[in-house]
JSON list of C-alpha atoms in Angstrom, two decimals:
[
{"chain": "A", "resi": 6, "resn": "UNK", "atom": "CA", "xyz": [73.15, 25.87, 51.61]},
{"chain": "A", "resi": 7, "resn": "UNK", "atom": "CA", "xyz": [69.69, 24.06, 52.15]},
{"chain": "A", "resi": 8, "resn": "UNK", "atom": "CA", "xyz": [67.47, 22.78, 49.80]},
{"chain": "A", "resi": 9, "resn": "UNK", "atom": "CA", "xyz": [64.30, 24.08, 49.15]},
{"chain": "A", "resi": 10, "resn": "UNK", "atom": "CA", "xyz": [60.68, 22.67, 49.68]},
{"chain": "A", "resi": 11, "resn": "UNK", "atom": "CA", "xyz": [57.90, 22.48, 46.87]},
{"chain": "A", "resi": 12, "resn": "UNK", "atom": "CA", "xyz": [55.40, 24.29, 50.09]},
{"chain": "A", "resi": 13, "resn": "UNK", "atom": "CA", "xyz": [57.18, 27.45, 50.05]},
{"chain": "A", "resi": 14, "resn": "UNK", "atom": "CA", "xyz": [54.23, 29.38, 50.17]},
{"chain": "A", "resi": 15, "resn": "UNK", "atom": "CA", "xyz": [53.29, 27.71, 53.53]},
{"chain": "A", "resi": 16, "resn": "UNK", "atom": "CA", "xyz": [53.73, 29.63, 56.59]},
{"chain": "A", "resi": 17, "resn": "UNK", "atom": "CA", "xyz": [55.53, 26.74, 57.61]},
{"chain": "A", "resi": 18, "resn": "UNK", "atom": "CA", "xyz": [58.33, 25.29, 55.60]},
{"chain": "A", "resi": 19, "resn": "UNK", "atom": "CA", "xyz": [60.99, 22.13, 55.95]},
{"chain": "A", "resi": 20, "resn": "UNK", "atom": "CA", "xyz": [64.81, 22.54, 54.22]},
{"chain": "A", "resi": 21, "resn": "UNK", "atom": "CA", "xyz": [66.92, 19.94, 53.87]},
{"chain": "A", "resi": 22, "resn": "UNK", "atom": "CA", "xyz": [70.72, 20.90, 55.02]},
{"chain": "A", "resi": 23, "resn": "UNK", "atom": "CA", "xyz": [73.22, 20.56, 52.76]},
{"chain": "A", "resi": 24, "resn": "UNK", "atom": "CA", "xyz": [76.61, 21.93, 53.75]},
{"chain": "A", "resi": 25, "resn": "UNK", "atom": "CA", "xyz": [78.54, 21.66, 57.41]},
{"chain": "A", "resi": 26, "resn": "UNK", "atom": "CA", "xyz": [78.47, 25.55, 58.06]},
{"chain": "A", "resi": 27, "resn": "UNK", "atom": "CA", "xyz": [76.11, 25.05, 61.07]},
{"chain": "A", "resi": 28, "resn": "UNK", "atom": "CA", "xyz": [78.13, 22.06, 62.78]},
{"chain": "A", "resi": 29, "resn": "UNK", "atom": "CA", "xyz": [77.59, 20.76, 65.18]},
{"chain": "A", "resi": 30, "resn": "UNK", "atom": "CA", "xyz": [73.82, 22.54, 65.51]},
{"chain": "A", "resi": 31, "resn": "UNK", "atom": "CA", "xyz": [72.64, 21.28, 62.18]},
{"chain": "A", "resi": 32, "resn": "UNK", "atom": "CA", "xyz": [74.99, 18.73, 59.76]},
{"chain": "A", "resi": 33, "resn": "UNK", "atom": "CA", "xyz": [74.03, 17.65, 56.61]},
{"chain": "A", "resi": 34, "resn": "UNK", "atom": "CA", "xyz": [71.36, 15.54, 55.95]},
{"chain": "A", "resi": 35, "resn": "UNK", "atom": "CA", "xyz": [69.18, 17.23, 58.56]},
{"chain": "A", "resi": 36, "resn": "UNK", "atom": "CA", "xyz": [65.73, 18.55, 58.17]},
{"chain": "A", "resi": 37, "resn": "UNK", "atom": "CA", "xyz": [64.44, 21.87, 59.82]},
{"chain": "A", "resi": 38, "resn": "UNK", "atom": "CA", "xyz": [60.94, 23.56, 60.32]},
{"chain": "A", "resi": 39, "resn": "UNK", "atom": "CA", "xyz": [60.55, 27.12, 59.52]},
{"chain": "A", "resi": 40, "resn": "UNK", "atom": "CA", "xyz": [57.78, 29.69, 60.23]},
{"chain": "A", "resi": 41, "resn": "UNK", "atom": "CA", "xyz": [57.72, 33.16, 58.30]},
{"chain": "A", "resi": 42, "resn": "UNK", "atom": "CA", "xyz": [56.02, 34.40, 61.70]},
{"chain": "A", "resi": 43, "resn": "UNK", "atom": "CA", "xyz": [57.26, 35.59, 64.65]},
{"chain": "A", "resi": 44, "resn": "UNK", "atom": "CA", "xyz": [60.04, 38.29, 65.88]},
{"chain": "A", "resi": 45, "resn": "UNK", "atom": "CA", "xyz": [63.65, 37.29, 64.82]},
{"chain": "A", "resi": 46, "resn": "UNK", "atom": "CA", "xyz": [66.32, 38.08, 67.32]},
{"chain": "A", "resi": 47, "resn": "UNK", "atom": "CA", "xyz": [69.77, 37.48, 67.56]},
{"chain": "A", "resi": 48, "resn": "UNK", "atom": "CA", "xyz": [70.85, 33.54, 67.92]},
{"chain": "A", "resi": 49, "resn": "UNK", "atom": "CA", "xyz": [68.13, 32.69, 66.14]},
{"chain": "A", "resi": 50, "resn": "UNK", "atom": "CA", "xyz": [68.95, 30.64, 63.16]},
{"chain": "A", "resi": 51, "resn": "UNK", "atom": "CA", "xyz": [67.03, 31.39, 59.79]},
{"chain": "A", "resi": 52, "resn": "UNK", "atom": "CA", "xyz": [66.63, 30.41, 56.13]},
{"chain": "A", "resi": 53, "resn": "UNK", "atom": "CA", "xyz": [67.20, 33.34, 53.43]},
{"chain": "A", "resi": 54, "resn": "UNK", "atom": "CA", "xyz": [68.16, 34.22, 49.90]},
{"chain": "A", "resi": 55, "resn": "UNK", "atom": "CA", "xyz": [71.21, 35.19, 48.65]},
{"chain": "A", "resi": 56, "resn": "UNK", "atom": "CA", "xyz": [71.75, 35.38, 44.94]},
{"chain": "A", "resi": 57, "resn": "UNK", "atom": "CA", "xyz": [69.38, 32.73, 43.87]},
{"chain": "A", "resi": 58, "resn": "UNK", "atom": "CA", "xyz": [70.78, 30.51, 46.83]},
{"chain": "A", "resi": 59, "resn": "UNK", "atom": "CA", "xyz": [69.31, 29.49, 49.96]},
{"chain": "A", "resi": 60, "resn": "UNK", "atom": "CA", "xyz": [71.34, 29.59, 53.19]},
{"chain": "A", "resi": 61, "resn": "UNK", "atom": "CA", "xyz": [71.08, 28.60, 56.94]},
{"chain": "A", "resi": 62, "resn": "UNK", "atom": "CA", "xyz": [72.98, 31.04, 59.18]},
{"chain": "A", "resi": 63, "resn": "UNK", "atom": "CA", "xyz": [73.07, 32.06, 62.58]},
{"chain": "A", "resi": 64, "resn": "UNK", "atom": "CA", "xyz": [71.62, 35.72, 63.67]},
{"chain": "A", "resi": 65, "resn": "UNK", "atom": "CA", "xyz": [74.93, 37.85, 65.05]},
{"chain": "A", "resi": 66, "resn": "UNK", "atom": "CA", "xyz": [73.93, 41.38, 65.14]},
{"chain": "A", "resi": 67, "resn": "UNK", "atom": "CA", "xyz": [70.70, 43.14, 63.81]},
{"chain": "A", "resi": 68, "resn": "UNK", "atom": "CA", "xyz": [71.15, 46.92, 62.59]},
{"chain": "A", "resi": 69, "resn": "UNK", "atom": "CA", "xyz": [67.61, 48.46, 61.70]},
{"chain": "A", "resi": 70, "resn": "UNK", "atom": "CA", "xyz": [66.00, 45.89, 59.06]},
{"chain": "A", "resi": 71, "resn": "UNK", "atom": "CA", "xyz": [69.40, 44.50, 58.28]},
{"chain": "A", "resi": 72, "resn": "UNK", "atom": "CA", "xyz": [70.82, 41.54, 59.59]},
{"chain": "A", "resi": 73, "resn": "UNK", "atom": "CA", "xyz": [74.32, 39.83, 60.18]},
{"chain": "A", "resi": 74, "resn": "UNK", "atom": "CA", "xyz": [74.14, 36.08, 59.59]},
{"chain": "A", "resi": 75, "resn": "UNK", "atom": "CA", "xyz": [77.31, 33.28, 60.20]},
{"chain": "A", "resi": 76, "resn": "UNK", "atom": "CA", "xyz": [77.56, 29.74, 60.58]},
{"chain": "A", "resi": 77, "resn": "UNK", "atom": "CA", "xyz": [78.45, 28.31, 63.66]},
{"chain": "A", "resi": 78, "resn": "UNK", "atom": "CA", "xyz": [81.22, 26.26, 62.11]},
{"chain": "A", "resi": 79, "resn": "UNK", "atom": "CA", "xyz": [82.66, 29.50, 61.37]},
{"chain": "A", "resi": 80, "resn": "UNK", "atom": "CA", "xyz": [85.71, 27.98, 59.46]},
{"chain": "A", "resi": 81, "resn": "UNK", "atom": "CA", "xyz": [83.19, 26.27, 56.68]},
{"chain": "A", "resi": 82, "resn": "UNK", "atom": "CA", "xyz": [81.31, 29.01, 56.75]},
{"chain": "A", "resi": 83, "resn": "UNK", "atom": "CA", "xyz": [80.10, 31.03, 53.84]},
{"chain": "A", "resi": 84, "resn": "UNK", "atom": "CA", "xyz": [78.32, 34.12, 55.41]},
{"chain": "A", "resi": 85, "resn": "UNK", "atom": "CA", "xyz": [77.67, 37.94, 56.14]},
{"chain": "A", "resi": 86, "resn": "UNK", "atom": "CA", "xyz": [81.68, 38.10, 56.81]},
{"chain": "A", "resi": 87, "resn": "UNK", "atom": "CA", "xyz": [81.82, 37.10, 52.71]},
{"chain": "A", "resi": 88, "resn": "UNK", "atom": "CA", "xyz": [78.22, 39.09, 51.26]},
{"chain": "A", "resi": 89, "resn": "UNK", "atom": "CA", "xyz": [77.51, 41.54, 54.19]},
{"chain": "A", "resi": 90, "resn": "UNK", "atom": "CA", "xyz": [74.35, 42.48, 55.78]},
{"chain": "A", "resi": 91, "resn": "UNK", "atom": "CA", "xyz": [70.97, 40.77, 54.57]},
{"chain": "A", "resi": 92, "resn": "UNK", "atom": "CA", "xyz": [67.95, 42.63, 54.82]},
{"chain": "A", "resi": 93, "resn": "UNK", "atom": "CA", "xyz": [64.63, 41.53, 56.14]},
{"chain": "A", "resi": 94, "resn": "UNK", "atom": "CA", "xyz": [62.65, 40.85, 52.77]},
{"chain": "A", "resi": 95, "resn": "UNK", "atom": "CA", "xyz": [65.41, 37.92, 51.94]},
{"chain": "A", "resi": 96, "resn": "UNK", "atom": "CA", "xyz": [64.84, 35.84, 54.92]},
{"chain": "A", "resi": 97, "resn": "UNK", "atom": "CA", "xyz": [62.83, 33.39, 54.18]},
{"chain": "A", "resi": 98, "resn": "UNK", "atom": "CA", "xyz": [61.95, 32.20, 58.04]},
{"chain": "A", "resi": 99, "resn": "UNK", "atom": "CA", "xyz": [63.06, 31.63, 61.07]},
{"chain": "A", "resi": 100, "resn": "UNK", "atom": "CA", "xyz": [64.19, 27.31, 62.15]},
{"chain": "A", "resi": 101, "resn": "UNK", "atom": "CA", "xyz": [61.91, 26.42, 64.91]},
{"chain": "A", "resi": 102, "resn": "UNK", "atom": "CA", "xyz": [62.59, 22.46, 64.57]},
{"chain": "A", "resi": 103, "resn": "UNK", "atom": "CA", "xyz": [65.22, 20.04, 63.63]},
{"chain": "A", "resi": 104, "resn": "UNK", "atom": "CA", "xyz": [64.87, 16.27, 62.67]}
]
Protein backbone atom coordinates (compact mmCIF):
# COMPACT_ATOMS: atom_id res chain seq x y z
CA UNK A 1 0.00 0.00 0.00
CA UNK A 2 1.36 3.65 -0.65
CA UNK A 3 0.26 6.68 0.63
CA UNK A 4 -1.28 9.19 -1.25
CA UNK A 5 -0.20 12.83 -2.23
CA UNK A 6 -2.39 16.07 -1.64
CA UNK A 7 -1.28 16.85 -5.89
CA UNK A 8 -3.24 14.08 -7.17
CA UNK A 9 -4.58 15.96 -9.84
CA UNK A 10 -1.01 16.61 -11.16
CA UNK A 11 0.11 14.76 -14.09
CA UNK A 12 2.86 13.98 -11.99
CA UNK A 13 2.45 12.51 -8.58
CA UNK A 14 4.94 11.23 -5.50
CA UNK A 15 3.61 8.07 -3.05
CA UNK A 16 5.15 7.25 -0.18
CA UNK A 17 5.65 3.21 0.17
CA UNK A 18 4.31 1.65 2.86
CA UNK A 19 4.40 -2.14 2.85
CA UNK A 20 7.48 -4.65 1.69
CA UNK A 21 5.46 -6.21 -1.32
CA UNK A 22 7.91 -4.63 -3.85
CA UNK A 23 11.27 -5.74 -1.99
CA UNK A 24 13.90 -5.36 -2.82
CA UNK A 25 12.76 -2.73 -5.86
CA UNK A 26 10.97 -0.39 -3.55
CA UNK A 27 10.93 -0.94 0.65
CA UNK A 28 9.17 1.08 2.84
CA UNK A 29 9.86 4.42 3.46
CA UNK A 30 10.61 5.11 -0.20
CA UNK A 31 9.25 7.79 -2.37
CA UNK A 32 8.27 7.29 -6.14
CA UNK A 33 7.33 9.68 -9.11
CA UNK A 34 4.40 8.88 -11.16
CA UNK A 35 3.09 10.22 -14.53
CA UNK A 36 -0.62 9.45 -15.70
CA UNK A 37 1.05 9.68 -19.32
CA UNK A 38 2.61 7.40 -21.34
CA UNK A 39 1.97 3.61 -22.65
CA UNK A 40 2.05 1.01 -19.75
CA UNK A 41 3.60 -2.29 -20.60
CA UNK A 42 4.40 -5.20 -18.82
CA UNK A 43 7.29 -4.78 -15.94
CA UNK A 44 6.31 -1.60 -15.51
CA UNK A 45 5.43 -0.84 -11.99
CA UNK A 46 2.26 1.42 -11.31
CA UNK A 47 0.09 3.04 -8.63
CA UNK A 48 -3.83 2.08 -8.69
CA UNK A 49 -7.02 1.75 -6.73
CA UNK A 50 -8.41 -1.04 -5.27
CA UNK A 51 -11.31 -0.69 -2.92
CA UNK A 52 -10.56 2.69 -1.56
CA UNK A 53 -6.79 1.55 -1.25
CA UNK A 54 -3.84 2.48 -3.11
CA UNK A 55 -1.32 -0.15 -4.23
CA UNK A 56 2.16 -0.46 -5.94
CA UNK A 57 2.40 -3.62 -8.07
CA UNK A 58 4.33 -4.91 -10.76
CA UNK A 59 2.70 -5.25 -14.49
CA UNK A 60 2.59 -9.35 -15.27
CA UNK A 61 0.31 -9.80 -18.11
CA UNK A 62 -2.05 -7.25 -19.91
CA UNK A 63 -5.39 -8.77 -21.49
CA UNK A 64 -7.29 -5.97 -23.54
CA UNK A 65 -7.74 -2.92 -20.95
CA UNK A 66 -7.22 -5.25 -18.05
CA UNK A 67 -4.21 -5.73 -16.25
CA UNK A 68 -2.44 -8.36 -13.92
CA UNK A 69 -0.47 -6.66 -11.16
CA UNK A 70 2.00 -8.59 -8.26
CA UNK A 71 4.60 -7.58 -6.02
CA UNK A 72 7.93 -8.59 -6.54
CA UNK A 73 8.25 -9.92 -3.02
CA UNK A 74 5.68 -12.24 -4.09
CA UNK A 75 5.41 -13.93 -0.58
CA UNK A 76 4.25 -10.36 1.12
CA UNK A 77 2.40 -9.72 -1.57
CA UNK A 78 -1.20 -8.69 -1.70
CA UNK A 79 -2.12 -8.64 -5.49
CA UNK A 80 -4.07 -9.67 -8.75
CA UNK A 81 -3.41 -13.47 -7.49
CA UNK A 82 -5.87 -12.23 -4.29
CA UNK A 83 -8.49 -9.40 -6.33
CA UNK A 84 -7.89 -10.40 -10.03
CA UNK A 85 -7.50 -8.32 -13.02
CA UNK A 86 -7.52 -4.35 -12.65
CA UNK A 87 -8.73 -2.41 -15.37
CA UNK A 88 -7.22 0.65 -16.90
CA UNK A 89 -9.48 3.50 -15.29
CA UNK A 90 -8.04 2.33 -11.63
CA UNK A 91 -4.47 2.90 -12.30
CA UNK A 92 -3.57 5.79 -11.11
CA UNK A 93 0.07 6.08 -13.03
CA UNK A 94 2.82 4.57 -13.99
CA UNK A 95 6.51 4.91 -11.27
CA UNK A 96 9.03 6.62 -13.35
CA UNK A 97 11.38 7.58 -10.22
CA UNK A 98 12.39 6.36 -6.88
CA UNK A 99 14.08 8.32 -3.95
Amino acid sequence: MVSFNIFNFFPLQKFRIEENSMSPFLKPGDTVLISRFGKIKIGDVVVFEVNDKHYVKRIEKIKGDKYFLTGDNKKESIDSRRFGWIEKKDIIGKVIANF
